[in-house]
PDB file of C-alpha atoms in Angstrom:
ATOM      1  CA  MET A 575      -8.477  -7.892  15.488  1.00  0.00           C
ATOM      2  CA  THR A 576     -11.493  -5.614  15.820  1.00  0.00           C
ATOM      3  CA  ASN A 577     -11.726  -1.868  16.342  1.00  0.00           C
ATOM      4  CA  ASN A 578     -15.161  -1.483  17.917  1.00  0.00           C
ATOM      5  CA  LYS A 579     -15.091   2.320  17.825  1.00  0.00           C
ATOM      6  CA  ASN A 580     -15.709   2.320  14.097  1.00  0.00           C
ATOM      7  CA  ASN A 581     -17.034  -1.244  13.730  1.00  0.00           C
ATOM      8  CA  ILE A 582     -13.940  -2.236  11.755  1.00  0.00           C
ATOM      9  CA  GLN A 583     -12.539  -5.743  11.704  1.00  0.00           C
ATOM     10  CA  TYR A 584      -8.955  -6.347  10.594  1.00  0.00           C
ATOM     11  CA  ARG A 585      -7.987  -9.849   9.549  1.00  0.00           C
ATOM     12  CA  GLU A 586      -5.569 -11.780   7.408  1.00  0.00           C
ATOM     13  CA  LEU A 587      -7.039 -12.822   4.077  1.00  0.00           C
ATOM     14  CA  TYR A 588      -6.817 -16.228   2.424  1.00  0.00           C
ATOM     15  CA  GLU A 589      -6.051 -16.856  -1.219  1.00  0.00           C
ATOM     16  CA  ASN A 590      -9.429 -18.462  -1.948  1.00  0.00           C
ATOM     17  CA  GLU A 591     -11.395 -15.397  -0.782  1.00  0.00           C
ATOM     18  CA  ILE A 592      -9.544 -12.888  -2.956  1.00  0.00           C
ATOM     19  CA  ASN A 593     -11.643 -12.216  -6.042  1.00  0.00           C
ATOM     20  CA  ARG A 594     -13.177  -9.235  -7.824  1.00  0.00           C
ATOM     21  CA  LYS A 595     -16.365  -9.418  -5.727  1.00  0.00           C
ATOM     22  CA  LEU A 596     -14.321  -8.772  -2.559  1.00  0.00           C
ATOM     23  CA  PHE A 597     -13.655  -5.258  -3.901  1.00  0.00           C
ATOM     24  CA  CYS A 598     -17.240  -4.421  -4.922  1.00  0.00           C
ATOM     25  CA  ASP A 599     -17.569  -1.790  -2.123  1.00  0.00           C
ATOM     26  CA  PHE A 600     -13.979  -0.530  -2.392  1.00  0.00           C
ATOM     27  CA  ILE A 601     -13.515   2.948  -3.917  1.00  0.00           C
ATOM     28  CA  ARG A 602      -9.965   3.547  -5.168  1.00  0.00           C
ATOM     29  CA  HIS A 603     -10.712   7.063  -6.462  1.00  0.00           C
ATOM     30  CA  GLN A 604      -8.122   9.712  -5.519  1.00  0.00           C
ATOM     31  CA  GLU A 605      -8.024  13.262  -6.844  1.00  0.00           C
ATOM     32  CA  VAL A 606      -4.391  14.299  -6.958  1.00  0.00           C
ATOM     33  CA  THR A 607      -3.272  17.891  -7.387  1.00  0.00           C
ATOM     34  CA  ASP A 608       0.341  18.025  -6.172  1.00  0.00           C
ATOM     35  CA  CYS A 609       3.086  15.405  -6.181  1.00  0.00           C
ATOM     36  CA  TRP A 610       6.634  15.078  -4.948  1.00  0.00           C
ATOM     37  CA  ARG A 611       9.207  14.974  -7.740  1.00  0.00           C
ATOM     38  CA  ARG A 612      12.968  14.668  -7.650  1.00  0.00           C
ATOM     39  CA  GLU A 613      14.651  17.454  -9.596  1.00  0.00           C
ATOM     40  CA  ASN A 614      18.395  18.030  -9.641  1.00  0.00           C
ATOM     41  CA  GLY A 615      18.825  15.737  -6.650  1.00  0.00           C
ATOM     42  CA  LYS A 616      16.225  17.516  -4.483  1.00  0.00           C
ATOM     43  CA  TRP A 617      12.612  16.672  -3.655  1.00  0.00           C
ATOM     44  CA  VAL A 618      10.142  19.373  -4.683  1.00  0.00           C
ATOM     45  CA  ILE A 619       6.357  19.616  -4.837  1.00  0.00           C
ATOM     46  CA  LYS A 620       5.016  20.041  -8.358  1.00  0.00           C
ATOM     47  CA  SER A 621       1.501  20.607  -9.637  1.00  0.00           C
ATOM     48  CA  ASP A 622       0.424  17.436 -11.462  1.00  0.00           C
ATOM     49  CA  PRO A 623      -3.380  17.175 -11.319  1.00  0.00           C
ATOM     50  CA  PHE A 624      -4.970  13.852 -12.243  1.00  0.00           C
ATOM     51  CA  ILE A 625      -7.512  11.361 -10.971  1.00  0.00           C
ATOM     52  CA  ASP A 626      -6.205   7.995  -9.870  1.00  0.00           C
ATOM     53  CA  ASP A 627      -8.770   5.240 -10.180  1.00  0.00           C
ATOM     54  CA  TRP A 628      -8.754   1.568 -11.087  1.00  0.00           C
ATOM     55  CA  SER A 629     -10.259   0.025 -14.192  1.00  0.00           C
ATOM     56  CA  GLU A 630     -11.630  -3.513 -14.326  1.00  0.00           C
ATOM     57  CA  ASP A 631      -8.281  -4.618 -15.760  1.00  0.00           C
ATOM     58  CA  ASP A 632      -6.536  -2.996 -12.769  1.00  0.00           C
ATOM     59  CA  TYR A 633      -8.809  -4.894 -10.357  1.00  0.00           C
ATOM     60  CA  ARG A 634      -8.143  -8.174 -12.185  1.00  0.00           C
ATOM     61  CA  PHE A 635      -4.401  -7.527 -11.943  1.00  0.00           C
ATOM     62  CA  LEU A 636      -4.753  -6.615  -8.245  1.00  0.00           C
ATOM     63  CA  VAL A 637      -6.603  -9.872  -7.518  1.00  0.00           C
ATOM     64  CA  GLU A 638      -3.875 -11.819  -9.341  1.00  0.00           C
ATOM     65  CA  CYS A 639      -1.107 -10.019  -7.416  1.00  0.00           C
ATOM     66  CA  LEU A 640      -2.706 -10.451  -3.991  1.00  0.00           C
ATOM     67  CA  ARG A 641      -3.393 -14.136  -4.632  1.00  0.00           C
ATOM     68  CA  ARG A 642       0.262 -14.575  -5.698  1.00  0.00           C
ATOM     69  CA  THR A 643       1.443 -12.775  -2.561  1.00  0.00           C
ATOM     70  CA  ILE A 644      -0.395 -15.283  -0.395  1.00  0.00           C
ATOM     71  CA  SER A 645       0.573 -18.332  -2.469  1.00  0.00           C
ATOM     72  CA  THR A 646       4.261 -17.400  -2.138  1.00  0.00           C
ATOM     73  CA  GLY A 647       4.077 -17.041   1.654  1.00  0.00           C
ATOM     74  CA  GLY A 648       3.305 -13.336   1.907  1.00  0.00           C
ATOM     75  CA  PHE A 649       0.741 -11.455   3.963  1.00  0.00           C
ATOM     76  CA  VAL A 650      -2.524  -9.812   2.952  1.00  0.00           C
ATOM     77  CA  CYS A 651      -4.667  -8.132   5.577  1.00  0.00           C
ATOM     78  CA  GLY A 652      -8.077  -6.565   5.076  1.00  0.00           C
ATOM     79  CA  ALA A 653     -10.045  -3.923   6.945  1.00  0.00           C
ATOM     80  CA  PHE A 654     -13.763  -4.677   6.920  1.00  0.00           C
ATOM     81  CA  TRP A 655     -16.347  -2.025   7.753  1.00  0.00           C
ATOM     82  CA  ASP A 656     -19.685  -3.674   8.493  1.00  0.00           C
ATOM     83  CA  GLY A 657     -18.422  -6.732   6.606  1.00  0.00           C
ATOM     84  CA  ARG A 658     -17.310  -4.810   3.492  1.00  0.00           C
ATOM     85  CA  LEU A 659     -13.650  -4.520   2.481  1.00  0.00           C
ATOM     86  CA  LYS A 660     -12.583  -0.890   2.910  1.00  0.00           C
ATOM     87  CA  GLY A 661      -8.810  -1.243   3.147  1.00  0.00           C
ATOM     88  CA  PHE A 662      -6.019  -3.725   2.621  1.00  0.00           C
ATOM     89  CA  ALA A 663      -2.266  -4.138   2.910  1.00  0.00           C
ATOM     90  CA  SER A 664       0.091  -6.737   1.509  1.00  0.00           C
ATOM     91  CA  VAL A 665       3.696  -7.669   2.259  1.00  0.00           C
ATOM     92  CA  GLU A 666       5.808  -9.939   0.087  1.00  0.00           C
ATOM     93  CA  ALA A 667       7.651 -12.848   1.752  1.00  0.00           C
ATOM     94  CA  GLU A 668      11.096 -12.525   0.156  1.00  0.00           C
ATOM     95  CA  LEU A 669      13.772 -10.537   1.982  1.00  0.00           C
ATOM     96  CA  PHE A 670      15.976  -8.295  -0.181  1.00  0.00           C
ATOM     97  CA  GLY A 671      18.370  -5.359   0.094  1.00  0.00           C
ATOM     98  CA  GLY A 672      21.246  -7.152   1.818  1.00  0.00           C
ATOM     99  CA  GLU A 673      21.933  -5.666   5.249  1.00  0.00           C
ATOM    100  CA  GLN A 674      18.784  -3.540   4.959  1.00  0.00           C
ATOM    101  CA  GLY A 675      16.694  -6.690   5.382  1.00  0.00           C
ATOM    102  CA  TYR A 676      13.744  -5.276   3.450  1.00  0.00           C
ATOM    103  CA  LEU A 677      10.347  -6.842   3.018  1.00  0.00           C
ATOM    104  CA  ASP A 678       8.214  -5.200   0.349  1.00  0.00           C
ATOM    105  CA  LEU A 679       4.968  -3.502   1.417  1.00  0.00           C
ATOM    106  CA  SER A 680       3.484  -4.182  -2.001  1.00  0.00           C
ATOM    107  CA  ALA A 681       0.093  -2.590  -1.351  1.00  0.00           C
ATOM    108  CA  LEU A 682      -1.647  -0.326   1.141  1.00  0.00           C
ATOM    109  CA  HIS A 683      -4.962   1.176   0.093  1.00  0.00           C
ATOM    110  CA  VAL A 684      -7.984   2.579   1.908  1.00  0.00           C
ATOM    111  CA  SER A 685     -11.312   3.128   0.199  1.00  0.00           C
ATOM    112  CA  GLU A 686     -12.022   6.793  -0.504  1.00  0.00           C
ATOM    113  CA  ASP A 687     -15.104   6.786   1.744  1.00  0.00           C
ATOM    114  CA  LYS A 688     -13.116   5.593   4.791  1.00  0.00           C
ATOM    115  CA  ARG A 689      -9.891   7.603   4.531  1.00  0.00           C
ATOM    116  CA  GLY A 690      -9.042   9.700   7.570  1.00  0.00           C
ATOM    117  CA  ASN A 691     -10.428   7.142  10.037  1.00  0.00           C
ATOM    118  CA  GLY A 692      -7.113   5.553  11.049  1.00  0.00           C
ATOM    119  CA  VAL A 693      -7.585   2.474   8.846  1.00  0.00           C
ATOM    120  CA  GLY A 694      -4.319   2.999   6.952  1.00  0.00           C
ATOM    121  CA  LYS A 695      -2.390   3.498  10.183  1.00  0.00           C
ATOM    122  CA  ILE A 696      -3.641   0.199  11.618  1.00  0.00           C
ATOM    123  CA  LEU A 697      -3.017  -1.691   8.363  1.00  0.00           C
ATOM    124  CA  PHE A 698       0.515  -0.261   8.215  1.00  0.00           C
ATOM    125  CA  SER A 699       1.123  -1.330  11.814  1.00  0.00           C
ATOM    126  CA  LEU A 700      -0.142  -4.860  11.132  1.00  0.00           C
ATOM    127  CA  ALA A 701       2.119  -5.093   8.051  1.00  0.00           C
ATOM    128  CA  LYS A 702       5.130  -3.993  10.131  1.00  0.00           C
ATOM    129  CA  GLU A 703       4.317  -6.536  12.843  1.00  0.00           C
ATOM    130  CA  TRP A 704       4.081  -9.342  10.288  1.00  0.00           C
ATOM    131  CA  ALA A 705       7.337  -8.260   8.616  1.00  0.00           C
ATOM    132  CA  GLY A 706       9.092  -8.136  11.972  1.00  0.00           C
ATOM    133  CA  ARG A 707       7.999 -11.689  12.766  1.00  0.00           C
ATOM    134  CA  ARG A 708       9.452 -12.716   9.380  1.00  0.00           C
ATOM    135  CA  GLY A 709      12.864 -11.280  10.292  1.00  0.00           C
ATOM    136  CA  ALA A 710      12.751  -8.037   8.328  1.00  0.00           C
ATOM    137  CA  GLY A 711      14.690  -5.032   9.527  1.00  0.00           C
ATOM    138  CA  LYS A 712      12.673  -2.594   7.428  1.00  0.00           C
ATOM    139  CA  LEU A 713       9.617  -2.328   5.235  1.00  0.00           C
ATOM    140  CA  TYR A 714      10.280  -1.142   1.692  1.00  0.00           C
ATOM    141  CA  ILE A 715       7.566   0.982   0.097  1.00  0.00           C
ATOM    142  CA  SER A 716       7.311   2.156  -3.502  1.00  0.00           C
ATOM    143  CA  ALA A 717       4.727   4.808  -2.671  1.00  0.00           C
ATOM    144  CA  HIS A 718       2.430   7.049  -4.675  1.00  0.00           C
ATOM    145  CA  SER A 719       4.025  10.482  -4.952  1.00  0.00           C
ATOM    146  CA  ALA A 720       0.844  12.447  -4.146  1.00  0.00           C
ATOM    147  CA  VAL A 721       1.462  14.950  -1.342  1.00  0.00           C
ATOM    148  CA  GLU A 722      -1.287  13.332   0.773  1.00  0.00           C
ATOM    149  CA  SER A 723       0.131   9.827   0.335  1.00  0.00           C
ATOM    150  CA  GLN A 724       3.627  10.996   1.227  1.00  0.00           C
ATOM    151  CA  ALA A 725       2.324  12.836   4.318  1.00  0.00           C
ATOM    152  CA  PHE A 726       0.780   9.560   5.511  1.00  0.00           C
ATOM    153  CA  TYR A 727       4.016   7.617   5.081  1.00  0.00           C
ATOM    154  CA  LYS A 728       6.062  10.334   6.764  1.00  0.00           C
ATOM    155  CA  ALA A 729       3.638  10.225   9.717  1.00  0.00           C
ATOM    156  CA  MET A 730       4.255   6.454   9.859  1.00  0.00           C
ATOM    157  CA  GLY A 731       8.000   7.070  10.244  1.00  0.00           C
ATOM    158  CA  CYS A 732       9.051   6.403   6.660  1.00  0.00           C
ATOM    159  CA  GLN A 733      11.993   8.072   4.988  1.00  0.00           C
ATOM    160  CA  GLU A 734      13.706   7.805   1.631  1.00  0.00           C
ATOM    161  CA  ALA A 735      15.060   4.293   1.071  1.00  0.00           C
ATOM    162  CA  GLU A 736      18.794   3.836   1.494  1.00  0.00           C
ATOM    163  CA  VAL A 737      18.796   1.264  -1.315  1.00  0.00           C
ATOM    164  CA  TYR A 738      16.343   1.510  -4.216  1.00  0.00           C
ATOM    165  CA  HIS A 739      14.637  -1.596  -5.574  1.00  0.00           C
ATOM    166  CA  GLN A 740      15.322  -1.175  -9.303  1.00  0.00           C
ATOM    167  CA  ARG A 741      12.237  -3.086 -10.477  1.00  0.00           C
ATOM    168  CA  HIS A 742       9.983  -0.700  -8.542  1.00  0.00           C
ATOM    169  CA  VAL A 743      11.783   2.330  -9.953  1.00  0.00           C
ATOM    170  CA  GLU A 744      11.362   1.013 -13.492  1.00  0.00           C
ATOM    171  CA  GLU A 745       7.697   0.023 -13.046  1.00  0.00           C
ATOM    172  CA  GLU A 746       6.626   3.244 -11.273  1.00  0.00           C
ATOM    173  CA  PRO A 747       9.178   5.975 -12.050  1.00  0.00           C
ATOM    174  CA  TYR A 748       7.144   8.676 -10.258  1.00  0.00           C
ATOM    175  CA  ASP A 749       6.766   6.704  -7.013  1.00  0.00           C
ATOM    176  CA  CYS A 750       8.833   7.686  -3.992  1.00  0.00           C
ATOM    177  CA  GLN A 751      11.044   4.852  -2.756  1.00  0.00           C
ATOM    178  CA  LEU A 752      10.724   4.671   1.024  1.00  0.00           C
ATOM    179  CA  GLU A 753      11.687   2.522   3.981  1.00  0.00           C
ATOM    180  CA  CYS A 754      10.489   2.193   7.534  1.00  0.00           C
ATOM    181  CA  GLU A 755      12.342   0.506  10.365  1.00  0.00           C
ATOM    182  CA  ILE A 756      10.491  -2.345  12.002  1.00  0.00           C
TER     183      ILE A 756
END
């Protein structure tokens, strides 16, 4: 799928092409000032300034995770701007959550230099389409709690998950657990 307006190509990735070099033009950097936090059963915005960026170890782990997603039947899609990876999304293949019929949107990231161009919206849509073809009722998202990240997911139709995936809660206790109907 190509979006000629911005010279972006979206395509499914294969396990053998996922390596550290694929991410050489990808900028994870995100300056966070405010985050959503749950306090006394209510969601509130709290000041929590930090810079979110990936180390080489983080990139190695990402490559391992994305390759595993594909090898276990999942979906990884990339957004390429003039041939350079500038965004990606991944969905795991295993349904969970009982009647919720969740598939896990395990990653959705857009390079800092291409945010605000609709790349995330298209990647999210492609992930939902793939999940729907796999029989999911909803996408499950353990999402960064930054106000900007949460605004994106809300604009995509996400809401707080009815059933929390305990592993995600334990691994990322500050993430917001979301779902989106397919």
